Amino acid sequence: MSEPTAKYSITMPRDIAEAATARSGPSGLSAYVAAAVARQIDRDNLNELIAVAEAQHGPVTDEEIQALRDQLHQARQQQTQGGADAV
C-alpha cells in the first residue's frame, strides 16, 4: 500500500515544468516531481552525513577518491569478465 498523499501547489519556471511534463510518462507529473524531490532529500541527507564525517575525520583527499574510483573500475571490469581475473 502506498503512502497517503496530499495536494500541494508549487511554482516553478515554465521551461522546467514543460520538460518535466514531457518526461513524466504514464505515471504523470506528480509522480515525476515526487521522485525528483525524494532524490534531492536523499542527496541532502548524504551531504549532511559527509559533513559530519569530514568534521570528525577531516576531508577526503582527491587521491583517496581516485583510488576508490580505480578500485570500483577494476571490480566492474572483473565482474563483466566473469571474474576470471578475480583474486
Coordinates of C-alpha atoms in Angstrom, one line a residue:
M1 CA 0.0 0.0 0.0
S2 CA 1.4 3.4 -0.9
E3 CA 1.9 6.4 1.4
P4 CA -1.0 8.8 1.9
T5 CA -0.8 11.8 -0.3
A6 CA -1.7 15.5 0.0
K7 CA -2.2 18.1 -2.7
Y8 CA 0.3 21.0 -2.9
S9 CA 0.6 24.0 -5.1
I10 CA 4.2 24.7 -6.3
T11 CA 5.7 27.3 -8.6
M12 CA 8.5 26.6 -11.0
P13 CA 9.9 28.0 -14.2
R14 CA 7.7 27.2 -17.2
D15 CA 10.5 25.6 -19.2
I16 CA 11.3 23.2 -16.3
A17 CA 7.6 22.4 -15.9
E18 CA 7.2 21.7 -19.6
A19 CA 10.3 19.5 -19.7
A20 CA 9.1 17.6 -16.6
T21 CA 5.7 17.1 -18.1
A22 CA 7.2 15.8 -21.4
R23 CA 9.3 13.3 -19.5
S24 CA 6.8 12.2 -16.8
G25 CA 5.3 9.4 -18.9
P26 CA 2.3 7.4 -17.8
S27 CA 2.9 8.0 -14.1
G28 CA 2.3 11.7 -14.5
L29 CA 3.8 14.9 -13.4
S30 CA 3.0 14.5 -9.7
A31 CA 4.9 11.2 -9.5
Y32 CA 7.8 12.6 -11.5
V33 CA 8.1 15.6 -9.2
A34 CA 7.7 13.4 -6.1
A35 CA 10.6 11.2 -7.3
A36 CA 12.8 14.2 -8.0
V37 CA 12.1 15.6 -4.6
A38 CA 12.8 12.2 -2.9
R39 CA 16.2 12.1 -4.7
Q40 CA 17.0 15.6 -3.6
I41 CA 16.2 14.7 0.0
D42 CA 18.5 11.6 -0.3
R43 CA 21.3 13.9 -1.6
D44 CA 20.7 16.4 1.2
N45 CA 20.9 13.6 3.8
L46 CA 24.1 12.2 2.2
N47 CA 25.7 15.7 2.2
E48 CA 24.8 16.0 5.9
L49 CA 26.5 12.7 6.6
I50 CA 29.6 13.7 4.6
A51 CA 29.8 17.0 6.6
V52 CA 29.6 15.1 9.9
A53 CA 32.3 12.6 8.8
E54 CA 34.6 15.3 7.5
A55 CA 34.2 17.2 10.7
Q56 CA 35.2 14.2 12.7
H57 CA 37.9 12.7 10.4
G58 CA 38.9 15.5 8.0
P59 CA 38.1 15.9 4.3
V60 CA 38.6 13.1 1.9
T61 CA 41.5 13.9 -0.4
D62 CA 41.4 13.8 -4.2
E63 CA 43.9 11.0 -4.2
E64 CA 41.7 8.9 -1.9
I65 CA 38.7 9.5 -4.1
Q66 CA 40.7 8.5 -7.2
A67 CA 42.0 5.3 -5.5
L68 CA 38.4 4.3 -4.7
R69 CA 37.3 5.1 -8.2
D70 CA 40.1 2.9 -9.6
Q71 CA 39.1 0.0 -7.3
L72 CA 35.5 0.3 -8.4
H73 CA 36.5 0.4 -12.0
Q74 CA 38.6 -2.7 -11.6
A75 CA 35.8 -4.5 -9.7
R76 CA 33.4 -3.7 -12.6
Q77 CA 35.9 -5.0 -15.2
Q78 CA 36.3 -8.2 -13.3
Q79 CA 32.5 -8.6 -13.0
T80 CA 32.0 -8.1 -16.7
Q81 CA 34.8 -10.6 -17.5
G82 CA 33.1 -13.2 -15.3
G83 CA 35.6 -12.8 -12.5
A84 CA 38.3 -14.5 -14.5
D85 CA 40.9 -12.1 -13.1
A86 CA 39.5 -12.1 -9.6
V87 CA 42.0 -12.7 -6.8

